Tab-separated table of C-alpha atoms in Angstrom:
chain	number	residue	atom	x	y	z
I	150	MET	CA	57.157	83.636	6.430
I	151	SER	CA	55.299	84.592	9.747
I	152	GLY	CA	52.981	85.710	7.251
I	153	ARG	CA	52.232	82.432	5.433
I	154	THR	CA	52.246	80.476	8.973
I	155	LEU	CA	49.459	82.946	9.986
I	156	THR	CA	47.701	82.821	7.327
I	157	ALA	CA	47.845	79.527	6.548
I	158	GLY	CA	48.308	78.329	9.849
I	159	PRO	CA	44.639	78.894	10.573
I	160	ARG	CA	43.074	77.794	7.305
I	161	LEU	CA	44.426	74.619	7.635
I	162	PRO	CA	43.290	73.818	11.447
I	163	ILE	CA	40.077	75.011	9.787
I	164	LEU	CA	40.003	72.871	6.892
I	165	GLY	CA	41.088	70.310	8.668
I	166	ALA	CA	37.846	71.024	11.630
I	167	ARG	CA	35.553	71.390	7.941
I	168	ARG	CA	37.096	67.337	7.189
I	169	THR	CA	36.990	65.550	10.227
I	170	SER	CA	33.248	67.322	10.907
I	171	SER	CA	31.521	66.688	7.753
I	172	ARG	CA	32.605	62.963	8.885
I	173	ALA	CA	31.220	62.728	11.986
I	174	ILE	CA	27.627	64.102	10.741
I	175	VAL	CA	27.320	62.761	7.619
I	176	SER	CA	28.635	58.640	8.699
I	177	PRO	CA	27.333	58.758	11.607
I	178	LEU	CA	23.817	58.561	9.779
I	179	ARG	CA	24.516	56.875	7.068
I	180	ALA	CA	25.564	54.024	9.437
I	181	PHE	CA	22.207	54.565	11.399
I	182	LEU	CA	20.403	54.220	8.430
I	183	ALA	CA	22.245	51.297	7.368
I	184	LEU	CA	21.584	49.783	9.944
I	185	PHE	CA	17.470	51.126	9.941
I	186	VAL	CA	17.370	49.421	6.812
I	187	THR	CA	19.321	46.173	7.474
I	188	ALA	CA	16.993	45.872	10.430
I	189	PHE	CA	14.158	46.864	9.338
I	190	VAL	CA	15.241	44.419	5.968
I	191	GLY	CA	15.478	41.133	8.333
I	192	VAL	CA	12.140	41.508	10.625
I	193	ALA	CA	10.620	41.997	7.338
I	194	GLY	CA	11.819	39.184	6.119
I	195	GLY	CA	11.700	37.042	8.857
I	196	LEU	CA	7.571	37.866	8.834
I	197	TRP	CA	6.989	37.705	5.085
I	198	SER	CA	9.083	33.974	5.197
I	199	ALA	CA	6.994	32.584	8.469
I	200	TRP	CA	3.969	33.985	7.098
I	201	TRP	CA	4.288	32.533	3.667
I	202	VAL	CA	5.248	29.355	4.779
I	203	ILE	CA	2.224	28.655	7.631
I	204	GLN	CA	-0.008	30.325	4.949
I	205	ARG	CA	0.970	27.643	2.309
I	206	GLY	CA	-0.388	25.240	4.729
I	207	GLU	CA	1.785	21.783	4.025
I	208	PRO	CA	3.068	20.592	7.062
I	209	PHE	CA	6.270	18.843	6.152
I	210	GLY	CA	6.645	14.687	7.346
I	211	ALA	CA	4.015	14.263	3.759
I	212	VAL	CA	3.157	10.653	3.587
I	213	GLU	CA	2.451	9.659	-0.465
I	214	ALA	CA	0.709	7.551	-2.600
I	215	GLY	CA	-0.010	8.175	-5.754
I	216	PRO	CA	-1.625	11.920	-6.097
I	217	TRP	CA	-2.786	10.932	-2.346
I	218	ARG	CA	-0.671	12.927	0.996
I	219	ALA	CA	-1.045	11.958	4.413
I	220	PHE	CA	0.207	14.083	7.082
I	221	PRO	CA	0.234	11.643	9.894
I	222	SER	CA	2.482	14.023	12.029
I	223	ILE	CA	0.364	16.969	12.350
I	224	GLY	CA	-1.596	17.430	15.906
I	225	THR	CA	0.501	15.090	17.777
I	226	PRO	CA	2.914	16.148	20.379
I	227	ASP	CA	6.145	15.772	18.260
I	228	ALA	CA	4.610	17.836	15.543
I	229	ASP	CA	6.954	20.562	14.127
I	230	PRO	CA	6.705	23.838	14.997
I	231	TYR	CA	5.326	24.777	11.277
I	232	SER	CA	2.489	21.502	12.200
I	233	ARG	CA	2.158	23.638	15.035
I	234	ALA	CA	1.389	26.715	13.299
I	235	ILE	CA	-0.839	25.640	10.077
I	236	VAL	CA	-2.833	23.943	12.663
I	237	ALA	CA	-3.321	26.503	14.710
I	238	ARG	CA	-4.091	28.894	12.150
I	239	LEU	CA	-6.899	26.949	10.984
I	240	GLY	CA	-7.637	25.515	13.871
I	241	LEU	CA	-8.289	21.698	12.200
I	242	VAL	CA	-8.752	18.394	14.580
I	243	PRO	CA	-6.902	16.255	12.875
I	244	LEU	CA	-7.219	12.414	13.852
I	245	GLY	CA	-4.677	10.748	15.925
I	246	ALA	CA	-2.986	7.862	15.137
I	247	ALA	CA	-5.117	5.561	17.091
I	248	GLU	CA	-7.910	6.802	15.458
I	249	GLY	CA	-7.462	7.269	11.849
I	250	LEU	CA	-5.266	8.649	9.380
I	251	ALA	CA	-6.911	11.132	5.990
I	252	PHE	CA	-5.492	11.540	2.709
I	253	THR	CA	-6.218	14.451	0.325
I	254	ALA	CA	-5.624	14.139	-3.398
I	255	ARG	CA	-5.165	17.350	-5.243
I	256	THR	CA	-4.575	15.899	-9.044
I	257	ASP	CA	-5.447	12.338	-10.366
I	258	SER	CA	-2.692	9.978	-10.588
I	259	GLU	CA	-1.225	11.663	-14.044
I	260	GLY	CA	-1.002	14.514	-12.017
I	261	ARG	CA	-3.807	16.955	-13.452
I	262	SER	CA	-5.601	19.002	-11.654
I	263	LEU	CA	-9.337	17.396	-10.378
I	264	ASP	CA	-11.624	19.368	-12.110
I	265	GLY	CA	-14.841	19.660	-10.938
I	266	ALA	CA	-15.678	19.678	-14.702
I	267	CYS	CA	-14.344	16.231	-15.428
I	268	THR	CA	-15.052	12.854	-14.538
I	269	TYR	CA	-13.495	10.360	-12.925
I	270	ARG	CA	-12.875	7.050	-11.864
I	271	ILE	CA	-11.540	5.809	-8.625
I	272	SER	CA	-9.838	2.085	-8.706
I	273	GLY	CA	-7.587	-0.162	-6.841
I	274	ASP	CA	-7.074	-1.235	-3.488
I	275	THR	CA	-6.924	-0.024	-0.042
I	276	PRO	CA	-5.133	-0.185	2.681
I	277	SER	CA	-7.560	-2.400	5.029
I	278	ALA	CA	-9.254	-0.172	8.021
I	279	ARG	CA	-11.917	-0.612	10.037
I	280	LEU	CA	-14.050	1.957	7.742
I	281	TRP	CA	-13.085	4.597	4.975
I	282	THR	CA	-14.816	7.642	3.921
I	283	LEU	CA	-14.348	9.007	0.414
I	284	SER	CA	-15.527	13.185	0.159
I	285	ALA	CA	-15.202	15.972	-2.289
I	286	THR	CA	-14.059	19.345	-0.931
I	287	ASP	CA	-12.667	23.057	-2.151
I	288	ARG	CA	-9.504	23.684	-1.710
I	289	ALA	CA	-9.399	24.775	2.302
I	290	GLY	CA	-11.573	21.879	2.618
I	291	GLY	CA	-14.754	23.287	2.876
I	292	VAL	CA	-17.313	19.991	2.274
I	293	LEU	CA	-18.872	21.125	-1.533
I	294	ALA	CA	-22.617	21.177	-2.840
I	295	ASN	CA	-24.350	19.122	-5.155
I	296	GLN	CA	-27.218	18.250	-6.906
I	297	ALA	CA	-28.055	15.272	-5.523
I	298	ASN	CA	-26.927	15.523	-1.145
I	299	ARG	CA	-24.951	12.919	-1.406
I	300	LEU	CA	-21.626	14.430	0.255
I	301	VAL	CA	-20.043	11.656	1.224
I	302	LEU	CA	-19.410	8.113	0.512
I	303	THR	CA	-18.821	4.822	2.571
I	304	SER	CA	-17.008	1.644	2.701
I	305	ARG	CA	-20.004	1.098	4.450
I	306	GLU	CA	-23.005	1.785	1.626
I	307	VAL	CA	-20.773	1.442	-1.087
I	308	LEU	CA	-20.798	-1.674	-3.570
I	309	ARG	CA	-18.266	-4.071	-4.315
I	310	ASP	CA	-17.930	-6.179	-7.383
I	311	ARG	CA	-17.201	-10.283	-7.178
I	312	ASP	CA	-13.950	-9.766	-6.421
I	313	GLY	CA	-14.537	-7.461	-3.538
I	314	GLN	CA	-13.428	-4.768	-5.814
I	315	ALA	CA	-14.954	-1.043	-5.372
I	316	VAL	CA	-15.588	1.309	-8.186
I	317	ILE	CA	-16.723	4.903	-7.262
I	318	SER	CA	-17.374	7.218	-10.262
I	319	VAL	CA	-16.764	11.559	-9.623
I	320	GLY	CA	-18.188	13.876	-11.955
I	321	ALA	CA	-21.678	16.293	-12.493
I	322	GLU	CA	-22.772	13.216	-14.289
I	323	VAL	CA	-25.198	10.292	-12.908
I	324	ALA	CA	-23.659	7.493	-12.926
I	325	PRO	CA	-24.246	4.060	-11.737
I	326	GLY	CA	-23.077	2.685	-9.159
I	327	ASN	CA	-20.881	4.645	-6.610
I	328	TRP	CA	-21.616	8.004	-7.483
I	329	LEU	CA	-19.739	10.739	-6.223
I	330	PRO	CA	-21.539	13.580	-7.521
I	331	ILE	CA	-20.220	17.053	-8.263
I	332	SER	CA	-21.751	19.759	-9.208
I	333	VAL	CA	-19.327	22.387	-8.873
I	334	PRO	CA	-16.633	22.846	-11.755
I	335	GLY	CA	-13.033	24.642	-10.985
I	336	PRO	CA	-10.869	22.831	-8.832
I	337	PHE	CA	-11.049	20.784	-6.153
I	338	GLN	CA	-9.977	17.936	-3.631
I	339	LEU	CA	-10.594	14.341	-2.194
I	340	VAL	CA	-10.442	12.862	1.405
I	341	LEU	CA	-9.751	10.388	1.758
I	342	ARG	CA	-10.198	8.547	5.334
I	343	PHE	CA	-9.475	5.581	6.680
I	344	TYR	CA	-10.959	4.968	10.339
I	345	ASP	CA	-8.690	2.047	13.337
I	346	THR	CA	-6.356	1.039	10.025
I	347	PRO	CA	-3.024	0.229	10.909
I	348	ALA	CA	-1.585	2.539	8.461
I	349	ALA	CA	-1.789	5.203	10.428
I	350	SER	CA	1.144	3.843	12.644
I	351	GLN	CA	4.919	4.652	11.213
I	352	SER	CA	5.977	0.881	10.502
I	353	LEU	CA	2.749	-0.115	8.563
I	354	ARG	CA	3.597	2.681	6.238
I	355	THR	CA	6.284	1.415	3.576
I	356	GLY	CA	4.350	0.444	-0.007
I	357	LEU	CA	0.814	1.451	1.028
I	358	VAL	CA	-0.985	1.272	-1.637
I	359	LEU	CA	-4.017	3.217	-2.583
I	360	PRO	CA	-6.821	3.831	-4.847
I	361	SER	CA	-6.059	5.386	-9.199
I	362	ILE	CA	-7.881	7.854	-9.868
I	363	VAL	CA	-8.396	8.358	-13.763
I	364	ARG	CA	-9.426	11.238	-15.456
I	365	GLU	CA	-12.347	10.003	-18.085
I	366	GLY	CA	-13.655	13.196	-20.283
I	367	CYS	CA	-14.133	16.681	-19.105
I	368	ARG	CA	-16.758	18.440	-20.782
R	84	MET	CA	30.837	45.655	-0.843
R	85	THR	CA	32.495	43.967	2.560
R	86	ARG	CA	30.312	46.697	4.207
R	87	PHE	CA	27.569	45.737	1.818
R	88	LEU	CA	28.005	41.730	2.400
R	89	LEU	CA	28.527	42.045	5.843
R	90	HIS	CA	24.677	43.797	6.683
R	91	ALA	CA	23.298	41.480	4.134
R	92	LEU	CA	24.344	38.402	6.568
R	93	ALA	CA	23.299	40.357	9.981
R	94	ALA	CA	20.065	41.171	7.817
R	95	LEU	CA	19.711	37.252	6.866
R	96	ALA	CA	20.668	36.352	10.432
R	97	ILE	CA	17.685	39.112	11.858
R	98	ALA	CA	15.793	37.681	9.505
R	99	GLY	CA	16.087	33.849	10.846
R	100	ILE	CA	15.363	34.412	14.168
R	101	VAL	CA	12.370	36.516	13.612
R	102	HIS	CA	11.170	33.358	11.172
R	103	VAL	CA	11.603	30.935	14.284
R	104	PHE	CA	10.366	33.101	16.566
R	105	ALA	CA	6.930	34.014	14.496
R	106	VAL	CA	6.362	30.656	13.646
R	107	ALA	CA	6.384	29.376	17.274
R	108	ALA	CA	4.602	32.542	18.481
R	109	VAL	CA	1.127	31.220	15.613
R	110	PRO	CA	0.277	29.307	17.799
R	111	ALA	CA	-0.051	31.332	21.071
R	112	LEU	CA	-1.849	34.027	18.346
R	113	SER	CA	-3.740	32.101	16.709
R	114	PRO	CA	-7.365	34.479	16.878
R	115	ARG	CA	-9.368	30.460	15.245
R	116	ASP	CA	-7.479	28.106	16.790
R	117	ALA	CA	-9.049	25.031	17.946
R	118	TRP	CA	-9.216	25.605	21.403
R	119	THR	CA	-10.816	28.759	20.550
R	120	GLN	CA	-13.109	27.327	17.959
R	121	VAL	CA	-14.248	24.117	20.650
R	122	GLY	CA	-15.211	27.158	22.642
R	123	ALA	CA	-17.770	28.353	19.797
R	124	PHE	CA	-20.771	25.337	20.119
R	125	GLY	CA	-21.625	26.200	24.181
R	126	PRO	CA	-20.429	26.592	27.047
R	127	ASP	CA	-16.875	24.906	28.898
R	128	GLY	CA	-17.679	21.962	30.869
R	129	ARG	CA	-20.540	20.071	29.177
R	130	LEU	CA	-20.600	18.295	25.709
R	131	ASN	CA	-21.555	20.462	23.101
R	132	PRO	CA	-22.478	19.104	19.640
R	133	VAL	CA	-21.077	19.892	16.453
R	134	PRO	CA	-23.287	20.674	13.151
R	135	ARG	CA	-22.564	18.084	11.495
R	136	ALA	CA	-20.104	19.172	8.204
R	137	ALA	CA	-22.323	20.145	5.072
R	138	PRO	CA	-21.719	23.646	2.819
R	139	GLY	CA	-22.412	26.634	4.251
R	140	VAL	CA	-22.622	24.942	7.372
R	141	ALA	CA	-20.302	26.361	10.542
R	142	THR	CA	-18.625	23.864	12.036
R	143	LEU	CA	-15.252	22.682	13.307
R	144	PRO	CA	-12.875	22.974	9.659
R	145	GLN	CA	-12.101	19.991	7.320
R	146	ILE	CA	-14.121	17.626	9.623
R	147	ASP	CA	-15.018	14.687	8.412
R	148	PRO	CA	-19.342	14.967	6.797
R	149	ALA	CA	-19.539	11.207	7.493
R	150	MET	CA	-19.348	11.868	11.523
R	151	ALA	CA	-21.708	13.428	14.073
R	152	HIS	CA	-19.172	15.212	16.099
R	153	ALA	CA	-19.479	16.741	20.300
R	154	VAL	CA	-16.730	18.441	22.098
R	155	CYS	CA	-16.227	19.655	25.958
R	156	ARG	CA	-14.028	21.969	27.039
R	157	PHE	CA	-12.738	21.500	30.637
R	158	ASP	CA	-10.623	23.016	32.919
R	159	LEU	CA	-9.255	20.723	36.402
R	160	ALA	CA	-8.598	23.476	38.036
R	161	ALA	CA	-11.330	22.676	40.161
R	162	GLY	CA	-11.808	18.936	39.585
R	163	PRO	CA	-11.015	16.313	37.357
R	164	MET	CA	-13.686	15.663	34.424
R	165	ARG	CA	-15.519	12.310	33.695
R	166	ILE	CA	-16.744	11.606	30.336
R	167	ARG	CA	-19.162	8.772	30.315
R	168	ALA	CA	-21.687	7.984	26.977
R	169	ARG	CA	-23.009	4.484	25.108
R	170	ILE	CA	-22.431	4.246	21.589
R	171	THR	CA	-23.080	0.835	20.408
R	172	GLU	CA	-22.442	-0.448	16.651
R	173	THR	CA	-20.838	1.857	15.095
R	174	TYR	CA	-16.989	3.613	15.177
R	175	TRP	CA	-16.998	6.262	17.706
R	176	SER	CA	-13.537	8.066	18.679
R	177	VAL	CA	-12.945	10.603	21.932
R	178	ALA	CA	-9.906	12.494	21.740
R	179	LEU	CA	-7.861	14.608	24.511
R	180	PHE	CA	-6.327	18.061	22.788
R	181	ASP	CA	-4.333	20.058	24.743
R	182	ARG	CA	-5.334	23.898	24.674
R	183	SER	CA	-2.447	24.340	22.101
R	184	GLY	CA	-4.890	21.797	20.007
R	185	ALA	CA	-1.937	18.702	20.005
R	186	ASN	CA	-3.923	14.908	20.322
R	187	LEU	CA	-2.564	13.976	23.947
R	188	TYR	CA	-4.557	10.981	23.579
R	189	SER	CA	-7.765	8.774	21.813
R	190	LEU	CA	-9.379	5.720	22.613
R	191	THR	CA	-11.333	4.530	20.029
R	192	ASP	CA	-14.153	2.082	20.458
R	193	ARG	CA	-12.269	-1.106	19.095
R	194	ALA	CA	-10.004	-0.471	22.011
R	195	ALA	CA	-12.110	-0.119	24.313
R	196	GLU	CA	-14.293	-3.440	23.801
R	197	GLY	CA	-17.727	-2.419	23.417
R	198	ARG	CA	-17.583	-0.928	27.144
R	199	PRO	CA	-19.711	2.180	27.045
R	200	ILE	CA	-16.892	5.625	26.935
R	201	ASN	CA	-16.223	5.843	30.717
R	202	LEU	CA	-13.103	8.147	30.943
R	203	ILE	CA	-12.240	10.125	34.045
R	204	VAL	CA	-9.181	13.278	33.028
R	205	ALA	CA	-7.082	14.193	36.373
R	206	THR	CA	-3.740	16.113	36.719
R	207	PRO	CA	-1.362	13.471	38.509
R	208	GLU	CA	-2.192	15.221	42.042
R	209	GLN	CA	-5.538	14.604	41.384
R	210	ILE	CA	-5.226	11.001	40.203
R	211	SER	CA	-2.725	10.254	44.162
R	212	GLN	CA	-5.644	12.007	45.193
R	213	LEU	CA	-8.354	9.834	43.822
R	214	ARG	CA	-6.433	6.908	44.486
R	215	GLU	CA	-6.746	7.596	48.030
R	216	ARG	CA	-10.601	8.517	47.452
R	217	PRO	CA	-11.603	6.900	44.778
R	218	LEU	CA	-14.783	7.513	42.841
R	219	PRO	CA	-18.006	5.901	43.019
R	220	ASP	CA	-17.943	3.744	40.456
R	221	SER	CA	-14.420	4.804	39.263
R	222	ASN	CA	-12.499	1.089	39.549
R	223	GLU	CA	-14.666	0.734	35.625
R	224	ALA	CA	-13.367	3.680	34.232
R	225	ILE	CA	-9.851	4.942	32.211
R	226	VAL	CA	-7.992	7.553	34.300
R	227	VAL	CA	-6.456	9.300	32.137
R	228	ASP	CA	-3.333	11.603	33.682
R	229	TRP	CA	-3.496	15.018	31.682
R	230	PRO	CA	-0.067	17.515	32.012
R	231	ALA	CA	-2.045	20.804	32.437
R	232	SER	CA	-4.968	22.369	33.985
R	233	GLU	CA	-7.327	23.404	29.999
R	234	GLY	CA	-7.958	20.631	27.370
R	235	PHE	CA	-11.175	20.396	25.406
R	236	VAL	CA	-12.853	16.738	23.863
R	237	LEU	CA	-13.278	15.840	20.665
R	238	MET	CA	-16.095	12.479	19.887
R	239	ARG	CA	-17.126	11.342	16.621
R	240	VAL	CA	-19.218	8.764	15.909
R	241	PHE	CA	-19.580	7.293	12.618
R	242	VAL	CA	-23.149	7.773	11.303
R	243	THR	CA	-24.306	4.430	9.549
R	244	SER	CA	-26.508	5.763	7.286
R	245	GLU	CA	-28.786	9.318	7.156
R	246	SER	CA	-31.081	7.216	9.120
R	247	ALA	CA	-28.726	5.917	11.803
R	248	ALA	CA	-28.549	9.956	12.224
R	249	PRO	CA	-31.337	10.522	14.406
R	250	ASP	CA	-29.661	7.797	16.593
R	251	VAL	CA	-26.827	8.615	17.298
R	252	ASP	CA	-27.609	12.360	17.817
R	253	ARG	CA	-29.256	10.534	20.937
R	254	ALA	CA	-26.460	8.891	21.867
R	255	ILE	CA	-24.815	12.134	21.456
R	256	ARG	CA	-27.332	14.121	23.429
R	257	ALA	CA	-26.664	11.669	26.352
R	258	ALA	CA	-23.071	11.885	26.953
R	259	THR	CA	-21.666	13.511	29.903
R	260	CYS	CA	-18.803	15.552	30.183
R	261	ASP	CA	-18.659	17.463	33.219
R	262	ARG	CA	-16.669	17.241	36.907
R	263	ALA	CA	-16.037	14.077	38.723
R	264	GLN	CA	-18.069	14.118	41.963
R	265	PRO	CA	-17.125	12.504	45.119
R	266	ARG	CA	-19.846	11.357	46.779
């Protein structure tokens, strides 16, 4: 009896001690690793998602009319944090509501991406404005070079038909009348800016009508 | 399993907090924000012309190629600023941006009803000082209450046709943005 207790006695505490010690060593390490991974995944996920939203460059609060989109709240003091980040990352100086509103189209009226290899016909009503300008840019907003060196078409120089309607051709092929040349094949965007327009103020933006962009053909 | 879910939830919570702070920090950390880019066209405290937007031209991003632009970075710490220009028979606008790039004030030729551009930008304290000791011909000026010290002016002038471009450039070169001097 005494021998048993003697032999078993010292063994049991050792076994027990080993168990607790192995738990005491492995568990904190595992817990620490788990916390580390959790924190890392959290921080990386937060940074990545922030970067992703901002590099997309599309603020909230878009005003849409056909293929045209404008972001009236960007650059205003009450812009949301995402617009502020996008504006600051690109260094934009957006038009204020009293100045005007800029619309951008990346697709034609059927939703197909605008391509420099195609020709387009832009026609239809525009919101009342003192002045409008139409230019073609790359997807980052840089003005595109063209063979005729005509970078912009404005309401002052545009030719109108008897009903006062202006029809504009956009593309590489020389077109009679109003022509905005595009020399570079590949995706581009159209920027239509209205100056001194009631469309820039919130209350008059419902039922906004902008010209259609119709693809006429591609090379 | 529950422990894994707990960790996933914790990671999500951390991601959310980091996301909010990262987005909010971008304006302060951006190396290409409008304030920095505007500063590249000349010294602060004066009106500097900005090159017209054209292919391969380094200018402000996404500006209208039909417009001539000029910028003026200012700091009201040394006194109020005055912006003056005489531009006729074309659309123009003057926009005032704060350091973070928010457009706090703008004036167009229509709102000015054909009068020349004559703006005084001042802090609220400077405005109360101006009430006591007015600047010369300040009764014709529009006084803009500026909530901060720093900011910049962006002037846009519509170039009706290429033949009108030299006149517009001349009007912009003659325009001023400088410290309002009490005489």
